[in-house]
Amino acid sequence: MSIETPMRDLGKGKKANAGDRIFNRTITGAAFTSLIILAGITVFLGAKAGPVLQEQGLSFLTETMWDPLGVPPEFGIAGMLYGSLLLAVIALVISVPVSLFLAVFMVFMAPPKVSKILTNLVDLMAAIPSVIIGLWAFYVLVPPAQEWQQLLNQYLGWIPLFQNESGNFTGTPFIGGVVLAIMMVPIVTSITAEVLKRTPPELVNAAESLGCSMFTMLRYVALPFGRGGIVGGVMLGLGRALGETIAVFFVLKLVFDINFYKIIESGGGSIATLIVSKFGETNGEYEVNVLLASGFFLFLMTLVVNAIANLIVARTDRLKS
Amino acid sequence: MEETVVAMEEMGVDVVAAERESQTIEMSAKGVSVWFGKRKILENVNMDFPKKTVTALIGPSGCGKSTFIRTLNRLHELIPGAALAGEILYEGQDIYRQDVDPVHIRLAIGMVFQKPNPFPSMTIRGNVLSGLKLSGMKRPDHDALVEQTLTSAGLWKEVKDRLNAPAGDLSGGQQQRLVIARALAVNPHVLLMDEPCSALDPASTLRIEETIRELSKDITIIIVTHNMQQAVRVSDYTAFFLAEENQPGYVVEQGLTTEIFGNPRDQRTLDYVNGRFG
């Protein structure tokens, strides 16, 4: 026969003091607020998007038209969805190497003073309002960028990517991508630098004692260690690129047709820019709802990108541990 | 301290052989002083490291032993503000000469650190071969190299069936032996060990000490240790470092381990090796 001692009630019934209680509730409330806002946005967009999608059918996502005055009015945002992705990819291709090099320089190569100044500059760059970047790009970046694109077309025109038949090099996805890249660089750089700074010194020591060069140390030690965090930083930047409105509005010529790959041909798409450029001149409430539905799909797209990023980060983290 | 000598002989330390080998000098420090910024860490260290012997560097914390050992393979210079006076000779040549490639020095003079530091993103095999990747060194027959170095480090039997497992799966003592194998894979002539057992349990410590004795048949070993018994067990020569408060460290006494522990000339050495301070 075993003697059982009664189980104790741990911590229950213990009264937290009033200060703690108020603090706990405030924090819990704040935490839930973010969830409620997120849910609110989803429900609002979903409710507006539902009827539009029902009326327009799947062609809303696969067609390329904008006919608010037709009978019935017809809309298709395929060009915009694809355009948003294309811009993001261009921005990614330009900004990731630049950010990586900049972060490596700041963390491993620059003298401490220079590194500090650079860190502050990069943070400052992240704080520039996008409308300023857009205006700057419109007046300062676009003229020389036209010449770069002409050169690209002249020497690499045999690559389909750099074809241009119209001779018009303004308002191209390339310029839009460059502007987005400028906005991504500070985000990606600052996160990458933060991650690289955490490379354990004992691993760097080990690599040094094995006769590493800067390049091999980065390739085999620092980058594998920081992979998850760096991917996370890139995805955060990508989220900004997908959703950016105003800066792109200044430099991209919005066309509804899909511009599949001719990145230096005038005209491209972007959901966010579509919304901001059409919102002021809508023909009735239905078109507003169509814009909101477009927003819904932009929201979905960023959600998917973030989910993929989380998956990648989780996977690399698992491999490490 | 008669027991010490007896203990050494029981451990299989051949004192006579050690003396015989001392004819050829592998490395030596000539008038070495070291600074970090304006702070002087070490004062005028002169020391010879005979080929295929084990030299223990002992002394209380903060007396510059670890700093000294890091000057021997040019890791010291990677710390911002580090400066050095004097010469470190390896095979008769100053390793700090302008035309010497520090990578060659670091490959010839390997290092094992206090905390086991295998690369976590690599497998056991990958860790052993990592020096080849990091330095761009070419060596034939990687499979044989992995087996040979892991055997030398006393780890082969434990890991031979799981060479592709992550290095993080190993225990602390195994990781430290893996790190020794990693250092051996680039074929060094000298191995520097900075308190290699301070993070390990007694059984793992013993294994590492056996490994050290075994390795010293082929290479020269310089080991920093806080463990007096360890110095007695593994080393042929001992140097005793000391630093007064806010003063640079210096060598009080150096010589055969049997002398330092059995018949020290300096009172401070006697006090230290008998555990009266530090």
PDB file of N, CA, C and O in Angstrom, chain B residues 175-210:
ATOM      1  N   GLN B 175      34.084  17.338 -28.373  1.00  0.00           N
ATOM      2  CA  GLN B 175      34.236  18.514 -29.231  1.00  0.00           C
ATOM      3  C   GLN B 175      35.663  19.035 -29.181  1.00  0.00           C
ATOM      4  O   GLN B 175      36.234  19.417 -30.195  1.00  0.00           O
ATOM      5  N   GLN B 176      36.250  19.033 -27.973  1.00  0.00           N
ATOM      6  CA  GLN B 176      37.612  19.542 -27.853  1.00  0.00           C
ATOM      7  C   GLN B 176      38.585  18.641 -28.607  1.00  0.00           C
ATOM      8  O   GLN B 176      39.529  19.130 -29.232  1.00  0.00           O
ATOM      9  N   ARG B 177      38.341  17.324 -28.591  1.00  0.00           N
ATOM     10  CA  ARG B 177      39.219  16.430 -29.350  1.00  0.00           C
ATOM     11  C   ARG B 177      38.987  16.597 -30.849  1.00  0.00           C
ATOM     12  O   ARG B 177      39.915  16.503 -31.646  1.00  0.00           O
ATOM     13  N   LEU B 178      37.726  16.887 -31.229  1.00  0.00           N
ATOM     14  CA  LEU B 178      37.437  17.171 -32.637  1.00  0.00           C
ATOM     15  C   LEU B 178      38.211  18.408 -33.102  1.00  0.00           C
ATOM     16  O   LEU B 178      38.777  18.449 -34.197  1.00  0.00           O
ATOM     17  N   VAL B 179      38.238  19.402 -32.223  1.00  0.00           N
ATOM     18  CA  VAL B 179      38.931  20.642 -32.557  1.00  0.00           C
ATOM     19  C   VAL B 179      40.438  20.383 -32.693  1.00  0.00           C
ATOM     20  O   VAL B 179      41.110  20.981 -33.536  1.00  0.00           O
ATOM     21  N   ILE B 180      40.958  19.463 -31.870  1.00  0.00           N
ATOM     22  CA  ILE B 180      42.378  19.094 -32.003  1.00  0.00           C
ATOM     23  C   ILE B 180      42.602  18.424 -33.360  1.00  0.00           C
ATOM     24  O   ILE B 180      43.548  18.749 -34.084  1.00  0.00           O
ATOM     25  N   ALA B 181      41.684  17.514 -33.737  1.00  0.00           N
ATOM     26  CA  ALA B 181      41.799  16.853 -35.047  1.00  0.00           C
ATOM     27  C   ALA B 181      41.750  17.884 -36.170  1.00  0.00           C
ATOM     28  O   ALA B 181      42.503  17.808 -37.144  1.00  0.00           O
ATOM     29  N   ARG B 182      40.877  18.869 -36.000  1.00  0.00           N
ATOM     30  CA  ARG B 182      40.747  19.933 -37.004  1.00  0.00           C
ATOM     31  C   ARG B 182      42.067  20.692 -37.157  1.00  0.00           C
ATOM     32  O   ARG B 182      42.505  21.005 -38.267  1.00  0.00           O
ATOM     33  N   ALA B 183      42.702  20.977 -36.005  1.00  0.00           N
ATOM     34  CA  ALA B 183      43.978  21.696 -36.052  1.00  0.00           C
ATOM     35  C   ALA B 183      45.058  20.828 -36.705  1.00  0.00           C
ATOM     36  O   ALA B 183      45.910  21.329 -37.430  1.00  0.00           O
ATOM     37  N   LEU B 184      45.001  19.494 -36.456  1.00  0.00           N
ATOM     38  CA  LEU B 184      46.033  18.603 -36.996  1.00  0.00           C
ATOM     39  C   LEU B 184      45.898  18.409 -38.502  1.00  0.00           C
ATOM     40  O   LEU B 184      46.875  18.110 -39.189  1.00  0.00           O
ATOM     41  N   ALA B 185      44.678  18.594 -39.021  1.00  0.00           N
ATOM     42  CA  ALA B 185      44.422  18.285 -40.429  1.00  0.00           C
ATOM     43  C   ALA B 185      45.179  19.182 -41.391  1.00  0.00           C
ATOM     44  O   ALA B 185      45.351  18.841 -42.554  1.00  0.00           O
ATOM     45  N   VAL B 186      45.613  20.343 -40.927  1.00  0.00           N
ATOM     46  CA  VAL B 186      46.407  21.200 -41.819  1.00  0.00           C
ATOM     47  C   VAL B 186      47.905  20.970 -41.593  1.00  0.00           C
ATOM     48  O   VAL B 186      48.738  21.737 -42.070  1.00  0.00           O
ATOM     49  N   ASN B 187      48.220  19.882 -40.888  1.00  0.00           N
ATOM     50  CA  ASN B 187      49.594  19.419 -40.732  1.00  0.00           C
ATOM     51  C   ASN B 187      50.528  20.441 -40.065  1.00  0.00           C
ATOM     52  O   ASN B 187      51.551  20.808 -40.622  1.00  0.00           O
ATOM     53  N   PRO B 188      50.193  20.886 -38.860  1.00  0.00           N
ATOM     54  CA  PRO B 188      51.037  21.887 -38.200  1.00  0.00           C
ATOM     55  C   PRO B 188      52.286  21.247 -37.591  1.00  0.00           C
ATOM     56  O   PRO B 188      52.311  20.040 -37.340  1.00  0.00           O
ATOM     57  N   HIS B 189      53.311  22.057 -37.389  1.00  0.00           N
ATOM     58  CA  HIS B 189      54.512  21.574 -36.701  1.00  0.00           C
ATOM     59  C   HIS B 189      54.474  21.917 -35.215  1.00  0.00           C
ATOM     60  O   HIS B 189      55.175  21.321 -34.418  1.00  0.00           O
ATOM     61  N   VAL B 190      53.657  22.919 -34.926  1.00  0.00           N
ATOM     62  CA  VAL B 190      53.525  23.348 -33.530  1.00  0.00           C
ATOM     63  C   VAL B 190      52.038  23.431 -33.217  1.00  0.00           C
ATOM     64  O   VAL B 190      51.247  23.826 -34.071  1.00  0.00           O
ATOM     65  N   LEU B 191      51.656  23.037 -32.007  1.00  0.00           N
ATOM     66  CA  LEU B 191      50.261  23.186 -31.597  1.00  0.00           C
ATOM     67  C   LEU B 191      50.214  24.008 -30.305  1.00  0.00           C
ATOM     68  O   LEU B 191      50.835  23.649 -29.313  1.00  0.00           O
ATOM     69  N   LEU B 192      49.494  25.137 -30.379  1.00  0.00           N
ATOM     70  CA  LEU B 192      49.322  25.970 -29.193  1.00  0.00           C
ATOM     71  C   LEU B 192      48.006  25.593 -28.536  1.00  0.00           C
ATOM     72  O   LEU B 192      46.995  25.454 -29.212  1.00  0.00           O
ATOM     73  N   MET B 193      48.014  25.418 -27.218  1.00  0.00           N
ATOM     74  CA  MET B 193      46.778  25.052 -26.524  1.00  0.00           C
ATOM     75  C   MET B 193      46.558  26.016 -25.364  1.00  0.00           C
ATOM     76  O   MET B 193      47.367  26.099 -24.450  1.00  0.00           O
ATOM     77  N   ASP B 194      45.450  26.741 -25.447  1.00  0.00           N
ATOM     78  CA  ASP B 194      45.166  27.757 -24.433  1.00  0.00           C
ATOM     79  C   ASP B 194      44.153  27.204 -23.426  1.00  0.00           C
ATOM     80  O   ASP B 194      42.957  27.234 -23.681  1.00  0.00           O
ATOM     81  N   GLU B 195      44.629  26.691 -22.329  1.00  0.00           N
ATOM     82  CA  GLU B 195      43.772  26.040 -21.321  1.00  0.00           C
ATOM     83  C   GLU B 195      42.763  25.091 -21.948  1.00  0.00           C
ATOM     84  O   GLU B 195      41.554  25.252 -21.777  1.00  0.00           O
ATOM     85  N   PRO B 196      43.238  24.085 -22.650  1.00  0.00           N
ATOM     86  CA  PRO B 196      42.316  23.247 -23.431  1.00  0.00           C
ATOM     87  C   PRO B 196      41.371  22.411 -22.573  1.00  0.00           C
ATOM     88  O   PRO B 196      40.381  21.909 -23.079  1.00  0.00           O
ATOM     89  N   CYS B 197      41.674  22.260 -21.291  1.00  0.00           N
ATOM     90  CA  CYS B 197      40.840  21.383 -20.473  1.00  0.00           C
ATOM     91  C   CYS B 197      40.016  22.136 -19.440  1.00  0.00           C
ATOM     92  O   CYS B 197      39.311  21.523 -18.642  1.00  0.00           O
ATOM     93  N   SER B 198      40.090  23.472 -19.460  1.00  0.00           N
ATOM     94  CA  SER B 198      39.468  24.195 -18.352  1.00  0.00           C
ATOM     95  C   SER B 198      37.946  24.086 -18.374  1.00  0.00           C
ATOM     96  O   SER B 198      37.296  24.293 -17.367  1.00  0.00           O
ATOM     97  N   ALA B 199      37.370  23.738 -19.546  1.00  0.00           N
ATOM     98  CA  ALA B 199      35.909  23.611 -19.596  1.00  0.00           C
ATOM     99  C   ALA B 199      35.475  22.147 -19.580  1.00  0.00           C
ATOM    100  O   ALA B 199      34.330  21.846 -19.870  1.00  0.00           O
ATOM    101  N   LEU B 200      36.404  21.239 -19.243  1.00  0.00           N
ATOM    102  CA  LEU B 200      36.081  19.811 -19.362  1.00  0.00           C
ATOM    103  C   LEU B 200      36.069  19.098 -18.011  1.00  0.00           C
ATOM    104  O   LEU B 200      36.677  19.550 -17.046  1.00  0.00           O
ATOM    105  N   ASP B 201      35.388  17.963 -17.980  1.00  0.00           N
ATOM    106  CA  ASP B 201      35.355  17.146 -16.763  1.00  0.00           C
ATOM    107  C   ASP B 201      36.660  16.354 -16.646  1.00  0.00           C
ATOM    108  O   ASP B 201      37.413  16.253 -17.607  1.00  0.00           O
ATOM    109  N   PRO B 202      36.932  15.788 -15.460  1.00  0.00           N
ATOM    110  CA  PRO B 202      38.219  15.108 -15.240  1.00  0.00           C
ATOM    111  C   PRO B 202      38.502  13.969 -16.223  1.00  0.00           C
ATOM    112  O   PRO B 202      39.636  13.815 -16.692  1.00  0.00           O
ATOM    113  N   ALA B 203      37.483  13.186 -16.581  1.00  0.00           N
ATOM    114  CA  ALA B 203      37.719  12.060 -17.489  1.00  0.00           C
ATOM    115  C   ALA B 203      38.132  12.573 -18.866  1.00  0.00           C
ATOM    116  O   ALA B 203      39.096  12.080 -19.466  1.00  0.00           O
ATOM    117  N   SER B 204      37.417  13.597 -19.358  1.00  0.00           N
ATOM    118  CA  SER B 204      37.770  14.178 -20.660  1.00  0.00           C
ATOM    119  C   SER B 204      39.154  14.799 -20.603  1.00  0.00           C
ATOM    120  O   SER B 204      39.936  14.704 -21.549  1.00  0.00           O
ATOM    121  N   THR B 205      39.463  15.421 -19.462  1.00  0.00           N
ATOM    122  CA  THR B 205      40.775  16.035 -19.287  1.00  0.00           C
ATOM    123  C   THR B 205      41.873  14.995 -19.454  1.00  0.00           C
ATOM    124  O   THR B 205      42.865  15.216 -20.144  1.00  0.00           O
ATOM    125  N   LEU B 206      41.656  13.852 -18.835  1.00  0.00           N
ATOM    126  CA  LEU B 206      42.646  12.781 -18.907  1.00  0.00           C
ATOM    127  C   LEU B 206      42.859  12.341 -20.358  1.00  0.00           C
ATOM    128  O   LEU B 206      43.990  12.135 -20.804  1.00  0.00           O
ATOM    129  N   ARG B 207      41.751  12.214 -21.088  1.00  0.00           N
ATOM    130  CA  ARG B 207      41.848  11.813 -22.497  1.00  0.00           C
ATOM    131  C   ARG B 207      42.674  12.827 -23.297  1.00  0.00           C
ATOM    132  O   ARG B 207      43.511  12.455 -24.116  1.00  0.00           O
ATOM    133  N   ILE B 208      42.408  14.102 -23.039  1.00  0.00           N
ATOM    134  CA  ILE B 208      43.149  15.140 -23.767  1.00  0.00           C
ATOM    135  C   ILE B 208      44.634  15.071 -23.410  1.00  0.00           C
ATOM    136  O   ILE B 208      45.502  15.190 -24.268  1.00  0.00           O
ATOM    137  N   GLU B 209      44.904  14.833 -22.136  1.00  0.00           N
ATOM    138  CA  GLU B 209      46.318  14.756 -21.721  1.00  0.00           C
ATOM    139  C   GLU B 209      47.031  13.593 -22.399  1.00  0.00           C
ATOM    140  O   GLU B 209      48.182  13.720 -22.820  1.00  0.00           O
ATOM    141  N   GLU B 210      46.335  12.463 -22.493  1.00  0.00           N
ATOM    142  CA  GLU B 210      46.931  11.319 -23.209  1.00  0.00           C
ATOM    143  C   GLU B 210      47.221  11.719 -24.649  1.00  0.00           C
ATOM    144  O   GLU B 210      48.286  11.402 -25.201  1.00  0.00           O
TER     145      GLU B 210
END
